[in-house]
Amino acid sequence: MTPVVAIVAVAIGVLAWLIGAPWWRARRRAAFMAQPLPATAAFAIDRNVPAVRNLPSGLRERLESLMAAFIAEKDFIGCNGLVVTDEMRATIAAMACLLVLGRRGHYDQLHSVLVYPTAFWVEDEVEDEAGVVTKRRRVLSGEAWESSRIILSWEDVLEAARHPGEGYNVALHEFAHYLDAEGLGLAAPPPPLPPERKQSREVPVRAPADGRVRSVADWADDLAGEFESLLDAVDRGEYTFLDPYAAEDEGEFFAVATEDFFERPAELRAAHPRLYSLLQEFYALDPASWVAGEIGMATA
Ligand SMILES: [Zn+2]
């Protein structure tokens, strides 16, 4: 084989891989999504994931499809002796997929979910203003520090089920960090629904209320404005609806606000309507409308 032929062959191979890999991945995902979720998984999410209890039926079906793919595609790894159960997989997958119900993203770069039985220690290095680097040991309930994996404490994941409506949910928090870091921008229109569901009025995915087309930069500016308001309130020593930890930085603000958006949406909308509508735009979802009776939605 001459060098030219070899180069052409390699180029054709690379091109075929570039075109073929996404096609193959999409095909594989569609097959996973078509698999029904076991009854035990549905039972686990009803018990452990308060935010899905009032999900309209069309969205509930989509959530279960996304979960089936998430569970099949990601490695769940038990740490510190933890044996990962189907309940753990289903509960964590439900929280992850809740965030992408109205979005196109599916955590493509995420390979594994590390699950610890309880809060875990991490050691990292911090540099002070003088440039002195010191080792720091912290105890965490979750961390999304690299694109290929997320770490969660199972005890803390269950905390949201034990205390629904309090706005604390470590899994939603970490997956929100992940989406934030993934930089997918505002939600693209959700994929078309199967024909039999097109007529369903129970699917409340909708465009921003005022119908404006906005850039991601405009959206980020508005979110930064909400963050500044929180900083001012914290500086004045006022009570804040959002956990004051949200004042840490804009990333934490987004993650904490996401917890409230799904855990106590009606309260968030009442306390911070602008922030609620920004998150509604990002997630292309309106969780406040899922609350029983509010706009006549069926409840699960
Ligand atoms: Zn955080």
Coordinates of C-alpha atoms and ligand atoms in Angstrom, one line a residue:
M1 CA 0.0 0.0 0.0
T2 CA 1.4 3.4 -1.0
P3 CA 1.5 6.2 1.6
V4 CA -1.1 8.1 -0.4
V5 CA -3.5 5.1 -0.4
A6 CA -2.8 4.5 3.3
I7 CA -3.6 8.2 4.1
V8 CA -6.8 8.1 2.1
A9 CA -7.8 4.9 3.8
V10 CA -7.2 6.3 7.3
A11 CA -9.1 9.5 6.3
I12 CA -12.1 7.5 5.1
G13 CA -12.0 5.5 8.3
V14 CA -11.9 8.6 10.5
L15 CA -14.8 10.1 8.5
A16 CA -16.8 6.9 8.8
W17 CA -16.3 6.9 12.5
L18 CA -17.2 10.6 12.9
I19 CA -20.4 10.1 11.0
G20 CA -21.1 6.6 12.3
A21 CA -20.5 7.0 16.0
P22 CA -23.2 9.5 16.7
W23 CA -25.6 7.6 14.5
W24 CA -24.8 4.3 16.3
R25 CA -25.1 6.0 19.8
A26 CA -28.5 7.5 18.9
R27 CA -29.7 4.2 17.6
R28 CA -28.5 2.4 20.7
R29 CA -30.1 5.0 22.9
A30 CA -33.5 4.7 21.1
A31 CA -33.4 1.0 21.8
F32 CA -32.7 1.6 25.5
M33 CA -35.4 4.2 25.7
A34 CA -37.9 1.8 24.2
Q35 CA -37.4 -0.7 27.0
P36 CA -40.0 -0.6 29.8
L37 CA -38.8 0.4 33.2
P38 CA -39.2 -2.5 35.7
A39 CA -42.0 -2.0 38.2
T40 CA -39.5 -1.9 41.1
A41 CA -37.9 1.2 39.5
A42 CA -41.2 2.9 39.2
F43 CA -42.0 2.1 42.8
A44 CA -38.6 3.5 43.9
I45 CA -39.0 6.8 42.2
D46 CA -42.5 7.3 43.5
R47 CA -41.2 6.7 47.0
N48 CA -37.8 8.6 46.7
V49 CA -38.3 11.4 44.2
P50 CA -40.9 13.8 45.4
A51 CA -40.7 16.0 42.3
V52 CA -42.0 13.3 40.0
R53 CA -45.1 12.4 42.1
N54 CA -47.3 15.0 40.3
L55 CA -45.7 14.7 36.9
P56 CA -48.3 14.8 34.1
S57 CA -48.6 11.4 32.4
G58 CA -46.9 12.4 29.1
L59 CA -43.8 13.7 31.0
R60 CA -43.8 10.7 33.3
E61 CA -43.6 8.4 30.2
R62 CA -40.7 10.4 28.8
L63 CA -39.0 10.4 32.2
E64 CA -39.1 6.6 32.3
S65 CA -37.7 6.3 28.8
L66 CA -34.8 8.6 29.6
M67 CA -34.2 6.7 32.8
A68 CA -34.1 3.4 31.0
A69 CA -31.3 4.8 28.7
F70 CA -29.5 6.5 31.6
I71 CA -29.4 3.3 33.7
A72 CA -28.3 1.2 30.7
E73 CA -25.6 3.7 29.6
K74 CA -24.0 4.8 32.8
D75 CA -21.8 2.7 35.2
F76 CA -23.1 2.9 38.8
I77 CA -20.1 2.2 41.1
G78 CA -20.5 1.5 44.8
C79 CA -17.8 3.0 47.0
N80 CA -16.7 2.3 50.5
G81 CA -18.3 -1.2 50.3
L82 CA -21.7 0.0 49.1
V83 CA -23.5 -2.5 46.9
V84 CA -25.5 -0.4 44.4
T85 CA -29.2 -1.6 44.2
D86 CA -31.8 -1.1 41.5
E87 CA -33.5 1.3 43.9
M88 CA -30.4 3.5 44.0
R89 CA -30.0 3.4 40.2
A90 CA -33.6 4.3 39.6
T91 CA -33.7 7.1 42.2
I92 CA -30.5 8.7 40.9
A93 CA -31.5 8.3 37.3
A94 CA -34.9 9.9 37.9
M95 CA -33.3 13.0 39.4
A96 CA -30.7 13.2 36.6
C97 CA -33.4 12.7 33.9
L98 CA -35.9 15.1 35.5
L99 CA -33.4 17.9 34.6
V100 CA -33.3 17.0 30.9
L101 CA -37.0 16.2 30.4
G102 CA -37.5 19.3 28.3
R103 CA -33.9 19.4 26.9
R104 CA -32.0 17.6 24.2
G105 CA -29.0 16.9 26.4
H106 CA -28.5 13.4 27.8
Y107 CA -25.3 13.6 29.7
D108 CA -23.3 12.3 26.7
Q109 CA -19.9 12.7 28.4
L110 CA -20.9 11.2 31.7
H111 CA -19.7 7.6 32.1
S112 CA -20.1 6.8 35.8
V113 CA -22.0 7.7 38.9
L114 CA -20.0 6.9 42.1
V115 CA -22.2 6.2 45.1
Y116 CA -21.0 6.4 48.6
P117 CA -23.1 5.1 51.5
T118 CA -22.8 8.4 53.4
A119 CA -21.0 11.8 53.1
F120 CA -17.4 11.3 51.9
W121 CA -14.0 13.0 52.3
V122 CA -12.2 14.7 49.5
E123 CA -8.8 16.2 49.5
D124 CA -7.8 19.0 47.2
E125 CA -5.3 21.9 47.1
V126 CA -6.2 25.5 47.5
E127 CA -4.1 28.5 46.7
D128 CA -4.3 31.7 48.9
E129 CA -3.8 35.2 47.7
A130 CA -0.1 35.0 48.4
G131 CA 0.2 32.0 46.2
V132 CA 0.7 29.5 49.0
V133 CA -0.8 26.1 48.2
T134 CA -2.2 24.1 51.1
K135 CA -4.0 20.7 51.2
R136 CA -7.6 20.9 52.2
R137 CA -9.9 18.0 53.4
R138 CA -13.6 18.5 53.1
V139 CA -16.6 16.3 53.7
L140 CA -19.1 16.3 50.9
S141 CA -22.5 14.9 50.1
G142 CA -22.0 15.2 46.3
E143 CA -19.6 16.4 43.7
A144 CA -19.7 17.0 39.9
W145 CA -16.0 17.9 39.4
E146 CA -15.3 16.3 36.1
S147 CA -17.2 15.6 32.9
S148 CA -17.0 11.8 33.1
R149 CA -18.3 11.2 36.6
I150 CA -20.5 12.4 39.4
I151 CA -20.2 11.4 43.0
L152 CA -23.1 11.2 45.4
S153 CA -23.8 10.1 49.0
W154 CA -26.8 7.8 49.0
E155 CA -27.8 8.8 52.5
D156 CA -27.9 12.4 51.3
V157 CA -29.8 11.5 48.1
L158 CA -32.5 10.0 50.3
E159 CA -32.7 13.1 52.4
A160 CA -34.9 14.8 49.7
A161 CA -37.4 11.9 50.0
R162 CA -37.4 12.1 53.8
H163 CA -38.0 15.9 53.8
P164 CA -39.9 16.8 50.6
G165 CA -40.6 20.4 49.8
E166 CA -37.6 21.8 51.8
G167 CA -35.6 22.7 48.7
Y168 CA -32.7 20.4 49.6
N169 CA -31.7 17.8 47.0
V170 CA -28.1 16.9 46.5
A171 CA -28.7 14.9 43.3
L172 CA -30.5 17.7 41.6
H173 CA -27.8 20.0 42.8
E174 CA -24.9 18.0 41.4
F175 CA -26.6 17.2 38.1
A176 CA -27.5 20.9 37.7
H177 CA -23.7 21.7 38.1
Y178 CA -23.0 19.1 35.5
L179 CA -25.4 20.7 33.0
D180 CA -24.1 24.1 33.8
A181 CA -20.5 22.9 33.1
E182 CA -21.6 21.1 30.0
G183 CA -22.6 24.6 28.7
L184 CA -25.5 23.4 26.6
G185 CA -27.1 26.8 26.7
L186 CA -30.8 27.3 26.8
A187 CA -33.1 24.4 26.2
A188 CA -33.6 23.5 22.6
P189 CA -37.2 22.6 21.7
P190 CA -37.9 19.1 23.0
P191 CA -37.9 16.2 20.6
P192 CA -41.2 15.6 18.9
L193 CA -43.7 13.5 20.9
P194 CA -44.9 10.2 19.5
P195 CA -48.1 10.7 17.4
E196 CA -50.4 9.3 20.0
R197 CA -49.3 11.9 22.6
K198 CA -49.4 14.9 20.3
Q199 CA -52.9 15.7 21.2
S200 CA -52.3 15.3 24.9
R201 CA -52.9 18.5 26.9
E202 CA -51.0 17.0 29.8
V203 CA -47.6 17.8 28.3
P204 CA -46.9 21.3 29.6
V205 CA -43.5 21.9 27.9
R206 CA -43.8 25.4 26.5
A207 CA -41.9 28.3 25.3
P208 CA -41.1 31.3 27.6
A209 CA -44.4 33.0 28.5
D210 CA -43.7 36.2 26.6
G211 CA -42.6 34.3 23.5
R212 CA -39.4 36.4 23.0
V213 CA -36.4 34.9 21.4
R214 CA -33.4 35.6 23.5
S215 CA -29.7 34.9 23.3
V216 CA -27.9 32.8 25.9
A217 CA -25.9 36.0 26.9
D218 CA -29.2 37.9 27.7
W219 CA -30.3 34.9 29.8
A220 CA -27.0 34.8 31.6
D221 CA -27.2 38.6 32.3
D222 CA -30.6 38.2 33.8
L223 CA -29.5 35.3 35.9
A224 CA -26.5 37.3 37.1
G225 CA -28.9 40.1 38.1
E226 CA -30.9 37.6 40.3
F227 CA -27.6 36.5 41.8
E228 CA -26.6 40.1 42.6
S229 CA -30.0 40.7 44.3
L230 CA -29.3 37.6 46.5
L231 CA -25.9 38.9 47.4
D232 CA -27.4 42.3 48.4
A233 CA -30.0 40.6 50.6
V234 CA -27.3 38.4 52.3
D235 CA -25.1 41.4 52.9
R236 CA -28.1 43.2 54.5
G237 CA -28.6 40.2 56.8
E238 CA -32.1 39.6 55.4
Y239 CA -33.9 36.3 55.4
T240 CA -33.5 34.7 51.9
F241 CA -35.8 32.1 50.4
L242 CA -32.9 30.5 48.7
D243 CA -30.3 28.8 50.9
P244 CA -27.6 31.4 51.6
Y245 CA -25.1 28.9 50.3
A246 CA -26.4 30.1 46.9
A247 CA -24.5 33.3 47.5
E248 CA -21.2 31.4 47.2
D249 CA -20.8 32.0 43.5
E250 CA -23.0 31.9 40.3
G251 CA -22.5 28.2 39.9
E252 CA -23.8 27.5 43.4
F253 CA -26.7 30.0 42.8
F254 CA -27.8 28.1 39.7
A255 CA -27.5 24.7 41.4
V256 CA -29.4 25.8 44.6
A257 CA -32.1 27.6 42.6
T258 CA -32.5 24.3 40.5
E259 CA -33.2 22.4 43.7
D260 CA -36.0 24.9 44.6
F261 CA -37.3 24.9 41.1
F262 CA -38.1 21.2 41.3
E263 CA -38.6 20.7 45.0
R264 CA -40.8 23.7 45.8
P265 CA -41.6 25.3 42.5
A266 CA -44.8 27.2 43.5
E267 CA -43.0 28.8 46.4
L268 CA -40.0 29.7 44.3
R269 CA -42.3 31.3 41.6
A270 CA -44.0 33.3 44.4
A271 CA -40.7 34.5 46.0
H272 CA -38.6 35.0 42.8
P273 CA -40.9 35.1 39.7
R274 CA -38.1 36.3 37.5
L275 CA -35.7 33.6 38.6
Y276 CA -38.4 31.0 38.2
S277 CA -39.1 32.1 34.6
L278 CA -35.3 32.0 33.8
L279 CA -35.2 28.4 35.0
Q280 CA -38.4 27.7 33.1
E281 CA -36.5 28.8 30.0
F282 CA -33.4 26.8 30.8
Y283 CA -35.2 23.5 31.5
A284 CA -38.2 24.1 29.2
L285 CA -40.4 22.9 32.1
D286 CA -43.0 24.4 34.4
P287 CA -42.9 22.4 37.6
A288 CA -45.3 24.8 39.4
S289 CA -48.0 23.6 37.0
W290 CA -47.5 20.0 38.2
V291 CA -48.8 20.8 41.6
A292 CA -52.1 19.0 42.2
G293 CA -55.1 21.0 41.2
E294 CA -53.3 24.2 40.3
I295 CA -54.1 24.2 36.6
G296 CA -56.2 21.1 36.5
M297 CA -53.4 18.7 35.8
A298 CA -54.0 15.1 36.6
T299 CA -51.9 13.9 39.5
A300 CA -50.0 10.6 39.6
Ligands
ZN1 ZN -22.6 23.0 44.5

